[in-house]
Coordinates of C-alpha atoms in Angstrom, one line a residue:
Chain A
X1 CA 13.4 9.5 -35.8
X2 CA 15.8 6.9 -35.7
X3 CA 15.1 3.7 -37.4
X4 CA 15.5 0.3 -35.3
X5 CA 16.3 -0.3 -31.7
X6 CA 18.8 2.1 -30.3
X7 CA 21.5 0.2 -28.2
X8 CA 20.1 1.6 -24.8
X9 CA 16.8 -0.5 -25.6
X10 CA 19.0 -4.0 -25.3
X11 CA 20.8 -2.7 -22.1
X12 CA 18.0 -1.6 -20.2
X13 CA 15.7 -4.7 -21.5
X14 CA 18.3 -6.9 -20.0
X15 CA 18.1 -4.5 -16.7
X16 CA 14.3 -5.0 -16.9
X17 CA 14.6 -9.0 -17.2
X18 CA 17.1 -8.8 -14.2
X19 CA 14.5 -6.9 -12.1
X20 CA 11.9 -9.2 -13.0
X21 CA 14.3 -12.3 -11.8
X22 CA 15.1 -10.3 -8.9
X23 CA 11.3 -10.1 -8.2
X24 CA 10.1 -13.4 -8.5
X25 CA 13.2 -15.8 -8.2
X26 CA 13.1 -16.1 -4.4
X27 CA 9.2 -16.5 -4.4
X28 CA 9.4 -19.2 -7.1
X29 CA 12.2 -20.8 -4.8
X30 CA 10.3 -21.1 -1.7
X31 CA 7.3 -22.6 -3.9
X32 CA 9.8 -25.4 -5.2
X33 CA 10.8 -26.2 -1.7
X34 CA 7.7 -26.4 -0.3
X35 CA 7.0 -29.6 -2.5
X36 CA 10.2 -31.6 -0.7
X37 CA 10.0 -35.1 0.8
X38 CA 9.7 -35.4 4.5
X39 CA 13.3 -35.2 5.3
X40 CA 13.3 -31.8 3.4
X41 CA 15.1 -28.9 5.1
X42 CA 15.1 -25.3 4.3
X43 CA 17.6 -24.7 1.6
X44 CA 18.4 -26.3 -2.0
X45 CA 19.2 -29.1 -3.0
X46 CA 15.4 -30.5 -2.9
X47 CA 15.5 -33.7 -0.7
X48 CA 12.8 -35.6 -2.8
X49 CA 9.6 -34.6 -3.9
X50 CA 6.1 -34.9 -2.2
X51 CA 3.1 -32.8 -1.3
X52 CA 4.1 -33.9 2.8
X53 CA 4.1 -30.7 4.0
X54 CA 1.4 -29.5 2.1
X55 CA -0.7 -32.2 3.4
X56 CA 0.5 -31.7 6.9
X57 CA -1.0 -28.3 6.9
X58 CA -4.2 -29.5 6.0
X59 CA -4.3 -32.2 8.7
X60 CA -4.3 -29.5 11.1
X61 CA -1.5 -31.1 13.2
X62 CA 0.7 -28.5 11.8
X63 CA 2.2 -25.6 13.7
X64 CA -0.9 -23.2 13.9
X65 CA -4.7 -23.7 13.5
X66 CA -4.5 -22.7 9.9
X67 CA -8.1 -23.3 9.1
X68 CA -9.4 -21.0 11.2
X69 CA -7.0 -18.0 10.5
X70 CA -7.6 -18.8 6.8
X71 CA -11.1 -18.5 7.2
X72 CA -11.0 -15.2 9.1
X73 CA -8.4 -13.5 7.0
X74 CA -10.7 -14.5 4.1
X75 CA -14.0 -13.3 5.6
X76 CA -12.1 -9.8 6.5
X77 CA -10.8 -9.7 2.8
X78 CA -14.1 -10.0 1.5
X79 CA -15.6 -7.5 3.6
X80 CA -12.8 -4.9 3.1
X81 CA -13.2 -5.6 -0.5
X82 CA -16.8 -5.0 -0.5
X83 CA -16.6 -1.9 1.6
X84 CA -13.7 -0.5 -0.5
X85 CA -15.4 -0.8 -3.5
X86 CA -18.6 1.0 -2.7
X87 CA -17.0 3.8 -0.8
X88 CA -14.3 4.5 -3.3
X89 CA -16.9 4.6 -6.3
X90 CA -18.9 6.8 -4.2
X91 CA -16.4 9.4 -3.0
X92 CA -14.7 9.2 -6.7
X93 CA -18.0 10.3 -8.0
X94 CA -18.2 13.0 -5.4
X95 CA -14.7 14.4 -6.5
X96 CA -16.0 15.2 -9.9
X97 CA -18.0 18.2 -8.6
X98 CA -16.4 20.7 -6.0
X99 CA -17.8 20.3 -2.5
X100 CA -17.0 21.7 0.8
X101 CA -14.9 19.1 2.5
X102 CA -12.9 17.9 -0.6
X103 CA -9.4 18.8 0.3
X104 CA -9.9 17.4 3.8
X105 CA -10.9 14.0 2.4
X106 CA -7.9 14.0 -0.3
X107 CA -5.3 14.9 2.3
X108 CA -6.9 12.3 5.0
X109 CA -6.6 9.6 2.3
X110 CA -3.0 10.8 1.5
X111 CA -2.1 11.0 5.0
X112 CA -3.4 7.7 5.8
X113 CA -1.3 6.0 3.0
X114 CA 1.8 7.5 4.0
X115 CA 1.6 7.8 7.9
X116 CA 3.4 4.6 9.1
X117 CA 1.2 1.6 9.5
X118 CA 2.3 1.0 13.1
X119 CA 1.3 4.5 14.2
X120 CA -2.2 4.2 12.9
X121 CA -2.7 0.6 14.4
X122 CA -1.6 1.9 17.5
X123 CA -4.0 4.8 17.7
X124 CA -6.6 2.2 16.8
X125 CA -5.8 0.3 19.5
X126 CA -5.6 2.8 21.8
X127 CA -9.0 4.2 20.5
X128 CA -10.7 1.3 21.3
X129 CA -9.3 0.5 24.4
X130 CA -10.6 4.0 25.6
X131 CA -13.9 3.0 24.2
X132 CA -13.8 -0.4 26.3
X133 CA -12.9 1.6 29.4
X134 CA -15.8 4.0 28.9
X135 CA -18.3 1.1 28.5
X136 CA -16.8 -0.8 31.6
X137 CA -17.3 2.5 33.5
X138 CA -20.5 3.7 32.5
X139 CA -22.7 0.9 31.2
X140 CA -21.5 -2.7 31.7
X141 CA -18.9 -3.7 34.0
X142 CA -18.5 -7.2 32.6
X143 CA -17.9 -6.0 29.1
X144 CA -15.0 -7.8 27.3
X145 CA -13.8 -5.8 24.5
X146 CA -15.1 -3.9 21.4
X147 CA -11.8 -4.7 19.9
X148 CA -12.4 -7.7 17.0
X149 CA -11.9 -8.8 13.4
X150 CA -14.7 -6.6 12.1
X151 CA -14.7 -3.8 14.1
X152 CA -11.0 -2.3 14.9
X153 CA -9.4 -5.0 12.3
X154 CA -11.8 -3.8 9.8
X155 CA -11.0 -0.2 10.2
X156 CA -7.4 -0.9 10.1
X157 CA -7.6 -2.4 7.0
X158 CA -9.9 0.2 5.3
X159 CA -7.4 2.9 6.1
X160 CA -4.9 1.3 4.0
X161 CA -7.1 0.0 1.3
X162 CA -9.5 3.3 0.8
X163 CA -6.8 5.4 -0.2
X164 CA -5.8 3.2 -3.1
X165 CA -9.4 3.0 -4.0
X166 CA -9.7 6.8 -4.2
X167 CA -6.5 7.2 -6.4
X168 CA -7.5 4.6 -8.9
X169 CA -11.0 6.5 -8.9
X170 CA -9.1 9.7 -9.8
X171 CA -7.2 8.1 -12.6
X172 CA -10.4 6.8 -13.9
X173 CA -12.4 9.8 -14.1
X174 CA -9.4 11.7 -15.5
X175 CA -10.1 9.7 -18.6
X176 CA -13.8 9.8 -18.4
X177 CA -16.2 11.7 -21.0
X178 CA -18.6 13.5 -19.5
X179 CA -20.4 14.2 -22.6
X180 CA -21.6 10.2 -22.4
X181 CA -23.7 11.4 -19.2
X182 CA -25.0 14.5 -20.8
X183 CA -26.2 12.3 -23.4
X184 CA -28.1 10.0 -21.3
X185 CA -29.7 13.1 -19.5
X186 CA -30.6 14.3 -22.9
X187 CA -32.6 11.2 -23.5
X188 CA -34.4 11.6 -20.3
X189 CA -32.0 9.3 -17.9
X190 CA -32.6 10.0 -14.4
X191 CA -29.3 10.5 -12.4
X192 CA -29.4 7.2 -10.9
X193 CA -30.2 5.5 -14.5
X194 CA -27.3 7.6 -15.9
X195 CA -25.0 5.9 -13.2
X196 CA -26.2 2.5 -13.5
X197 CA -26.4 2.2 -17.4
X198 CA -24.0 4.5 -18.7
X199 CA -21.2 5.3 -16.0
X200 CA -20.9 2.0 -14.3
X201 CA -20.6 -0.4 -17.4
X202 CA -17.8 1.9 -18.3
X203 CA -15.7 2.0 -15.3
X204 CA -16.7 -1.6 -14.3
X205 CA -13.2 -2.9 -15.3
X206 CA -11.1 -0.5 -12.9
X207 CA -13.7 -1.1 -10.3
X208 CA -12.9 -4.6 -10.5
X209 CA -9.4 -3.4 -9.9
X210 CA -10.2 -1.5 -6.7
X211 CA -11.8 -4.9 -5.3
X212 CA -8.4 -6.6 -6.3
X213 CA -6.5 -4.0 -4.4
X214 CA -9.1 -4.3 -1.6
X215 CA -8.9 -7.9 -1.2
X216 CA -5.2 -8.7 -1.7
X217 CA -4.0 -5.9 0.6
X218 CA -6.0 -6.8 3.3
X219 CA -5.4 -10.6 2.7
X220 CA -1.6 -9.8 3.3
X221 CA -2.0 -7.0 5.7
X222 CA 0.3 -7.2 8.8
X223 CA 1.7 -4.0 10.1
X224 CA -1.9 -2.4 10.7
X225 CA -3.2 -5.7 12.0
X226 CA -0.5 -6.2 14.5
X227 CA -1.9 -3.9 17.4
X228 CA -5.5 -3.4 16.0
X229 CA -6.9 -7.1 15.2
X230 CA -7.9 -7.8 18.8
X231 CA -7.1 -11.4 20.3
X232 CA -7.3 -13.4 17.1
X233 CA -4.9 -13.8 14.4
X234 CA -5.1 -13.5 10.8
X235 CA -3.2 -15.2 8.6
X236 CA 0.0 -13.2 8.0
X237 CA 0.4 -12.8 11.8
X238 CA 0.5 -16.3 12.2
X239 CA 3.0 -16.8 9.5
X240 CA 5.1 -13.9 10.9
X241 CA 5.1 -15.6 14.4
X242 CA 6.6 -18.6 12.5
X243 CA 9.5 -16.7 11.1
X244 CA 11.5 -16.7 14.4
X245 CA 11.5 -20.3 14.5
X246 CA 11.9 -21.5 11.0
X247 CA 13.1 -24.8 11.0
X248 CA 11.2 -27.0 8.7
X249 CA 9.7 -26.5 5.2
X250 CA 5.9 -26.1 6.7
X251 CA 6.3 -22.3 6.6
X252 CA 7.2 -22.5 2.9
X253 CA 4.3 -24.7 2.5
X254 CA 2.0 -22.0 4.3
X255 CA 3.5 -19.3 2.3
X256 CA 2.9 -21.6 -1.0
X257 CA -1.1 -21.9 0.1
X258 CA -1.2 -18.1 0.7
X259 CA 0.4 -17.3 -2.3
X260 CA -2.3 -19.6 -4.1
X261 CA -5.1 -17.8 -3.0
X262 CA -3.4 -14.5 -4.0
X263 CA -2.6 -15.9 -7.3
X264 CA -6.3 -17.1 -8.0
X265 CA -7.8 -13.8 -6.8
X266 CA -5.4 -11.9 -9.1
X267 CA -6.1 -14.3 -11.8
X268 CA -10.0 -14.1 -11.5
X269 CA -9.9 -10.4 -11.2
X270 CA -7.4 -9.6 -14.4
X271 CA -9.6 -12.4 -16.1
X272 CA -12.9 -10.5 -15.6
X273 CA -11.4 -7.0 -16.7
X274 CA -9.9 -9.0 -19.9
X275 CA -13.6 -10.2 -20.4
X276 CA -15.5 -6.9 -19.7
X277 CA -12.7 -5.1 -21.9
X278 CA -13.5 -7.0 -24.9
X279 CA -17.1 -7.0 -24.3
X280 CA -17.2 -3.4 -24.1
X281 CA -14.9 -3.2 -27.7
X282 CA -17.4 -5.4 -29.3
X283 CA -20.6 -4.2 -28.0
X284 CA -19.8 -0.9 -26.6
X285 CA -20.8 1.3 -29.8
X286 CA -23.3 0.9 -32.3
X287 CA -21.9 3.5 -34.7
X288 CA -22.4 2.7 -38.3
X289 CA -24.7 -0.1 -37.9
X290 CA -27.5 1.5 -39.7
X291 CA -30.6 3.1 -38.0
X292 CA -32.6 0.0 -36.7
Chain B
X1 CA -32.6 20.8 -18.5
X2 CA -30.4 22.2 -15.9
X3 CA -29.4 25.7 -16.4
X4 CA -26.6 27.0 -14.1
X5 CA -29.4 29.1 -12.5
X6 CA -31.6 26.4 -11.6
X7 CA -28.9 24.3 -10.2
X8 CA -27.9 27.6 -7.7
X9 CA -31.3 28.2 -6.8
X10 CA -31.5 24.4 -6.0
X11 CA -28.3 24.6 -4.2
X12 CA -29.0 27.6 -2.0
X13 CA -31.0 26.8 1.1
X14 CA -33.3 30.3 0.9
X15 CA -35.1 28.9 -1.9
X16 CA -38.1 27.3 -0.4
X17 CA -40.0 24.8 -2.5
X18 CA -42.9 25.1 -4.6
X19 CA -41.6 28.8 -5.6
X20 CA -43.4 28.8 -8.8
X21 CA -40.9 26.4 -10.4
X22 CA -42.3 23.4 -12.3
X23 CA -40.9 21.0 -10.1
X24 CA -40.0 17.4 -11.1
X25 CA -42.0 14.5 -10.1
X26 CA -39.2 13.2 -7.5
X27 CA -38.2 15.8 -5.2
X28 CA -34.4 16.5 -6.4
X29 CA -31.6 16.4 -3.8
X30 CA -29.5 19.3 -3.9
X31 CA -25.7 18.9 -5.4
X32 CA -24.3 19.3 -2.3
X33 CA -26.3 17.0 -0.1
X34 CA -25.7 14.3 -3.0
X35 CA -21.8 15.1 -2.7
X36 CA -21.8 14.6 1.4
X37 CA -23.8 11.4 0.7
X38 CA -21.0 10.2 -1.7
X39 CA -18.2 11.4 0.1
X40 CA -19.4 11.0 3.8
X41 CA -19.1 7.3 4.3
X42 CA -15.4 7.5 3.4
X43 CA -14.9 10.6 5.4
X44 CA -16.4 8.8 8.5
X45 CA -13.9 5.9 8.1
X46 CA -11.1 8.4 8.0
X47 CA -12.5 10.1 11.2
X48 CA -13.0 7.3 13.1
X49 CA -10.2 5.1 12.2
X50 CA -7.3 7.7 11.4
X51 CA -7.8 11.1 12.3
X52 CA -9.4 10.3 15.9
X53 CA -6.8 7.5 16.2
X54 CA -3.9 10.1 15.8
X55 CA -5.4 12.4 18.1
X56 CA -5.4 9.7 20.9
X57 CA -1.7 8.6 20.2
X58 CA -0.7 12.3 20.7
X59 CA -3.2 12.5 23.9
X60 CA -1.8 9.2 25.5
X61 CA 1.9 9.9 24.7
X62 CA 1.5 12.4 27.7
X63 CA -0.3 10.0 30.0
X64 CA 1.6 8.4 33.0
X65 CA 2.0 4.6 33.4
X66 CA 3.7 2.0 35.5
X67 CA 4.3 -1.8 35.2
X68 CA 0.8 -2.7 34.6
X69 CA -1.6 0.0 33.7
X70 CA -2.3 3.2 32.0
X71 CA -2.8 6.3 34.2
X72 CA -4.6 9.0 32.5
X73 CA -2.7 12.0 34.3
X74 CA -0.6 14.4 32.6
X75 CA 3.0 13.6 32.6
X76 CA 6.3 13.6 30.3
X77 CA 7.3 10.4 31.2
X78 CA 6.9 8.9 27.8
X79 CA 9.2 11.2 26.4
X80 CA 11.7 11.6 29.4
X81 CA 11.9 7.5 29.3
X82 CA 12.5 7.9 25.5
X83 CA 15.4 10.5 25.7
X84 CA 17.0 9.1 28.8
X85 CA 20.4 9.6 29.0
X86 CA 20.6 11.9 26.0
X87 CA 21.9 15.0 28.0
X88 CA 24.2 12.9 30.2
X89 CA 26.2 10.9 27.5
X90 CA 26.9 14.0 25.3
X91 CA 28.9 13.9 22.9
X92 CA 28.2 10.3 22.4
X93 CA 24.6 9.6 21.1
X94 CA 22.2 8.2 23.2
X95 CA 19.9 5.0 22.5
X96 CA 17.4 7.0 20.6
X97 CA 19.7 9.1 18.9
X98 CA 21.7 6.1 17.4
X99 CA 18.5 4.2 16.4
X100 CA 17.4 7.1 14.4
X101 CA 20.6 7.5 13.0
X102 CA 20.6 4.0 11.7
X103 CA 17.0 4.3 10.4
X104 CA 17.8 7.3 8.4
X105 CA 20.8 5.6 7.1
X106 CA 18.8 2.5 6.0
X107 CA 16.5 4.7 4.7
X108 CA 18.7 6.5 2.5
X109 CA 20.2 3.4 1.1
X110 CA 17.1 2.0 0.3
X111 CA 15.8 5.3 -1.2
X112 CA 19.0 5.5 -3.4
X113 CA 18.6 1.8 -4.6
X114 CA 15.1 1.9 -5.4
X115 CA 15.2 5.2 -7.0
X116 CA 18.0 3.9 -9.4
X117 CA 16.1 0.7 -10.1
X118 CA 12.5 2.1 -10.3
X119 CA 13.7 5.0 -12.7
X120 CA 15.2 2.8 -15.2
X121 CA 12.6 0.2 -15.1
X122 CA 10.1 2.9 -15.5
X123 CA 12.0 4.6 -18.2
X124 CA 12.3 1.3 -20.1
X125 CA 8.3 0.7 -19.7
X126 CA 7.3 4.4 -20.8
X127 CA 10.0 5.2 -23.6
X128 CA 11.2 1.8 -25.2
X129 CA 7.9 -0.1 -25.2
X130 CA 5.8 1.1 -27.9
X131 CA 2.9 -1.1 -28.0
X132 CA 0.0 -0.2 -25.4
X133 CA -0.6 -4.3 -24.9
X134 CA 3.1 -4.9 -24.1
X135 CA 3.1 -1.7 -21.8
X136 CA 0.1 -3.3 -19.9
X137 CA 1.6 -6.8 -19.7
X138 CA 4.9 -5.8 -18.2
X139 CA 3.4 -3.2 -15.8
X140 CA 1.3 -6.0 -14.6
X141 CA 4.4 -8.1 -14.0
X142 CA 5.9 -5.6 -12.0
X143 CA 2.6 -5.1 -10.0
X144 CA 1.5 -8.9 -9.1
X145 CA 4.2 -9.3 -6.5
X146 CA 3.0 -6.2 -4.7
X147 CA -0.6 -8.1 -4.2
X148 CA 1.1 -11.1 -2.8
X149 CA 2.2 -11.2 0.8
X150 CA 5.1 -9.4 2.1
X151 CA 6.3 -11.8 4.8
X152 CA 6.6 -14.5 2.1
X153 CA 8.6 -12.4 0.0
X154 CA 10.6 -11.9 2.9
X155 CA 11.3 -15.5 4.0
X156 CA 11.8 -16.3 0.3
X157 CA 15.3 -15.0 0.7
X158 CA 16.2 -17.6 3.5
X159 CA 16.9 -20.5 0.9
X160 CA 19.0 -18.2 -0.9
X161 CA 21.1 -16.3 1.6
X162 CA 21.3 -18.8 4.6
X163 CA 24.9 -20.1 5.5
X164 CA 24.0 -23.1 3.4
X165 CA 21.9 -21.4 0.7
X166 CA 22.5 -21.1 -3.1
X167 CA 24.2 -18.2 -2.9
X168 CA 26.9 -19.4 -0.3
X169 CA 27.0 -23.2 -1.7
X170 CA 27.2 -21.3 -5.5
X171 CA 30.1 -19.2 -4.4
X172 CA 31.8 -22.2 -2.5
X173 CA 31.6 -24.2 -5.7
X174 CA 33.2 -21.5 -7.9
X175 CA 35.7 -21.1 -5.3
X176 CA 35.1 -17.3 -4.6
X177 CA 35.3 -17.8 -1.1
X178 CA 36.2 -21.0 1.3
X179 CA 33.8 -20.5 4.0
X180 CA 30.0 -19.7 3.8
X181 CA 29.6 -15.8 4.1
X182 CA 27.7 -15.0 7.5
X183 CA 26.4 -11.5 6.7
X184 CA 24.3 -12.4 3.9
X185 CA 21.2 -13.0 6.1
X186 CA 19.8 -11.5 9.3
X187 CA 22.0 -8.5 8.7
X188 CA 21.7 -4.9 7.4
X189 CA 22.4 -6.2 4.1
X190 CA 19.4 -8.6 4.1
X191 CA 17.2 -5.9 5.3
X192 CA 18.1 -3.5 2.6
X193 CA 17.9 -6.3 0.1
X194 CA 14.2 -7.1 1.5
X195 CA 13.3 -3.3 1.5
X196 CA 14.5 -2.9 -1.9
X197 CA 12.5 -6.0 -3.0
X198 CA 9.3 -5.3 -1.5
X199 CA 9.1 -1.5 -2.3
X200 CA 10.7 -0.6 -5.4
X201 CA 7.3 -1.1 -7.0
X202 CA 6.3 2.7 -5.1
X203 CA 8.9 4.0 -7.1
X204 CA 8.2 2.7 -10.4
X205 CA 4.5 3.5 -10.7
X206 CA 4.6 7.2 -9.9
X207 CA 7.8 7.7 -12.0
X208 CA 6.2 5.5 -15.0
X209 CA 3.0 7.8 -14.6
X210 CA 4.9 11.3 -14.9
X211 CA 7.2 9.7 -17.9
X212 CA 4.1 8.6 -19.9
X213 CA 2.9 12.2 -19.5
X214 CA 5.9 13.5 -21.4
X215 CA 5.1 14.8 -24.8
X216 CA 7.1 12.8 -27.3
X217 CA 7.6 15.7 -29.3
X218 CA 9.8 17.6 -26.7
X219 CA 12.2 14.4 -26.9
X220 CA 12.2 14.8 -30.7
X221 CA 12.8 18.6 -30.4
X222 CA 15.9 18.0 -28.2
X223 CA 17.2 15.4 -30.7
X224 CA 16.8 17.9 -33.5
X225 CA 18.5 20.8 -31.4
X226 CA 21.4 18.3 -31.5
X227 CA 21.0 16.9 -28.0
X228 CA 22.9 13.9 -27.1
X229 CA 21.0 10.7 -25.4
X230 CA 22.4 11.9 -22.2
X231 CA 21.6 15.7 -22.5
X232 CA 18.2 14.9 -23.3
X233 CA 17.9 12.5 -20.3
X234 CA 19.2 15.6 -17.7
X235 CA 17.6 18.3 -19.5
X236 CA 14.3 17.0 -20.5
X237 CA 13.5 13.9 -19.2
X238 CA 14.5 14.2 -15.4
X239 CA 12.9 17.6 -14.9
X240 CA 9.7 16.2 -16.1
X241 CA 9.6 13.2 -14.3
X242 CA 10.6 14.9 -10.9
X243 CA 7.0 14.8 -9.5
X244 CA 6.9 11.1 -10.0
X245 CA 10.2 10.9 -8.2
X246 CA 9.1 12.8 -5.4
X247 CA 6.0 11.1 -5.1
X248 CA 7.6 7.7 -5.1
X249 CA 10.4 9.1 -2.8
X250 CA 7.7 10.1 -0.4
X251 CA 6.3 6.6 -0.5
X252 CA 9.6 4.7 0.0
X253 CA 10.8 7.1 2.8
X254 CA 7.9 6.9 4.9
X255 CA 7.3 3.2 4.4
X256 CA 11.1 2.5 5.4
X257 CA 11.1 5.4 8.5
X258 CA 8.0 3.2 9.9
X259 CA 8.7 -0.4 9.2
X260 CA 9.3 -2.9 11.9
X261 CA 8.6 -6.0 10.2
X262 CA 10.8 -6.3 7.4
X263 CA 13.5 -5.0 9.7
X264 CA 12.5 -7.6 12.4
X265 CA 12.3 -10.6 10.0
X266 CA 15.0 -9.7 8.1
X267 CA 17.3 -8.3 10.9
X268 CA 17.0 -11.5 12.9
X269 CA 15.1 -9.0 15.4
X270 CA 18.6 -7.7 16.1
X271 CA 18.4 -4.2 14.3
X272 CA 17.0 -1.4 16.2
X273 CA 14.9 1.1 14.2
X274 CA 12.0 3.7 14.5
X275 CA 9.6 1.4 14.2
X276 CA 10.9 -1.2 16.2
X277 CA 11.0 1.0 19.4
X278 CA 7.4 1.3 18.9
X279 CA 6.8 -2.3 18.9
X280 CA 9.4 -3.3 21.6
X281 CA 7.3 -0.6 24.1
X282 CA 4.0 -1.9 23.1
X283 CA 5.0 -5.5 23.6
X284 CA 6.2 -4.4 27.1
X285 CA 2.4 -2.5 27.2
X286 CA 4.2 0.8 27.8
X287 CA 1.6 2.7 25.9
X288 CA 2.5 6.3 26.5
X289 CA 6.0 5.5 25.7
X290 CA 5.0 3.7 22.4
X291 CA 2.7 6.8 21.6
X292 CA 5.8 9.2 22.4
X293 CA 7.9 7.4 20.2
X294 CA 5.1 7.3 17.4
X295 CA 4.7 11.1 18.1
X296 CA 8.3 11.5 17.5
X297 CA 8.3 9.4 14.5
X298 CA 5.4 11.4 13.2
X299 CA 7.0 14.4 13.5
X300 CA 10.3 13.6 11.8
X301 CA 8.4 11.9 8.8
X302 CA 6.1 14.9 8.7
X303 CA 9.2 17.0 8.3
X304 CA 10.8 14.9 5.3
X305 CA 7.6 15.1 3.6
X306 CA 7.2 18.8 4.1
X307 CA 10.7 19.3 2.5
X308 CA 9.9 17.1 -0.3
X309 CA 6.6 18.6 -1.3
X310 CA 8.1 21.8 -1.5
X311 CA 9.4 20.4 -4.8
X312 CA 6.2 19.6 -6.3
X313 CA 2.5 20.0 -5.5
X314 CA 1.0 16.5 -4.9
X315 CA -2.6 17.9 -5.6
X316 CA -1.9 18.7 -9.1
X317 CA 0.0 15.8 -9.8
X318 CA -3.0 13.3 -9.3

């Protein structure tokens, strides 16, 4: 075909660069603004440079009980991550064969992804209210509530993370060579051994990707938590509460800290994936290494 | 090892154990049982936290309520309160009608803009970036913000768009305006901007996916047959990328239809939208009315998706 780069390449490259700037520019602006001096305001120009606002958050004299919300969000994120990984891998394996409820599960997952979050959240909160009423009526009059971080909150987050996990599993197994498992079976491996020593090592990088989705989506989740989290708040809910009364840079400082956690998790996950891929490339095949 | 006959026999319940087959040391589980074991947990989560809650939303939407409690008795009050004055005010639109019109308008604007940006970003990544490594890297660059907090990505616009923000001060310096522009923040403009900023990602991924699968020889063939770049785009690439476009559109439209957070934060809590009604009703603890609004929103969303999925078979695309 034609040699060199067509003119459209440069036009689109510029367009892409503008899009990336549009994506990152505002975020970077508030990270910078959170390092202002004590007199700092909400907009540029910067008013001195210090870590005053960040420190203020850690002292706990700030606007919210940051520590507690932080711990809650972290705990929930980790639980969501673990459950998402295990359930997605298991269901992904199931989809490689035909089974009865296949299309029901598939359409549930897709529906869960696209039904507006507030409706799911409202439904979960109604469900738990009705459960509470039943418990109060039949067993224990003094019962408080079954709603909470790791009951209704966890469920609400899973309706958001599991569909992503399942879709990623589909993508993985579309590219997976089933002959590898046949070979393992022919060499006498049990199904579990085949999974443990053949399938899992190959799909592990993508499984870490699912974990990354699970944690970060939960860590920032807001719409589904809004009705279903119970009496406590997660970090994003606290942050949203602050948006109505933004007067000082401490909201930016909080944003910077939340983002720092997100970026640390992303970096950790991508680093691990990269390492695993390199290892696979290096040790994945012993073809051509002789017969010893 | 496993012939298909043997599998069949194991799967069929009528086949009693020890029927002359040499059985393995460990008792084998039947394939269908294993499938249940693997897919069951996820199914249970969706059942408990998605399907049953949806049923409750529909049921509660027909309950009665007063100022301070839910009354489990059949009533259409949730709906009648919602459509209050719709008949009386004709030919003017009532509140719910106006709200849905506004939501659809926002939806359409965000859809059109995200489609335009998403299409060209995906096009660039799929057709102009030849090396796999660069493709991965640049895709990641587009994905990373998706893994960070939405609220932060919203408030990030404040220092730029506010009265004394960068945009206003920049325009003042250049002399384009002599007064700060007020409509940059807490307006429809900022809502659309933030929604585009947050959700273009949902357009890029499916469209990119469709485009990567396009056989490059088809584009060669179009070129050889004398098609201009534009003709190739319209006659080859867009039709083949259509599934991705539809899936991305479904994502963006359903997200915007139900959104209440972005519209709340970026609209300064002043703009009414379909999702905001539900939130307002919930804050007033009027659960049946909230549920009724949720049912209406669900019905309209479902209608849009049905119309769009007529165009492609989602199941085939994944």
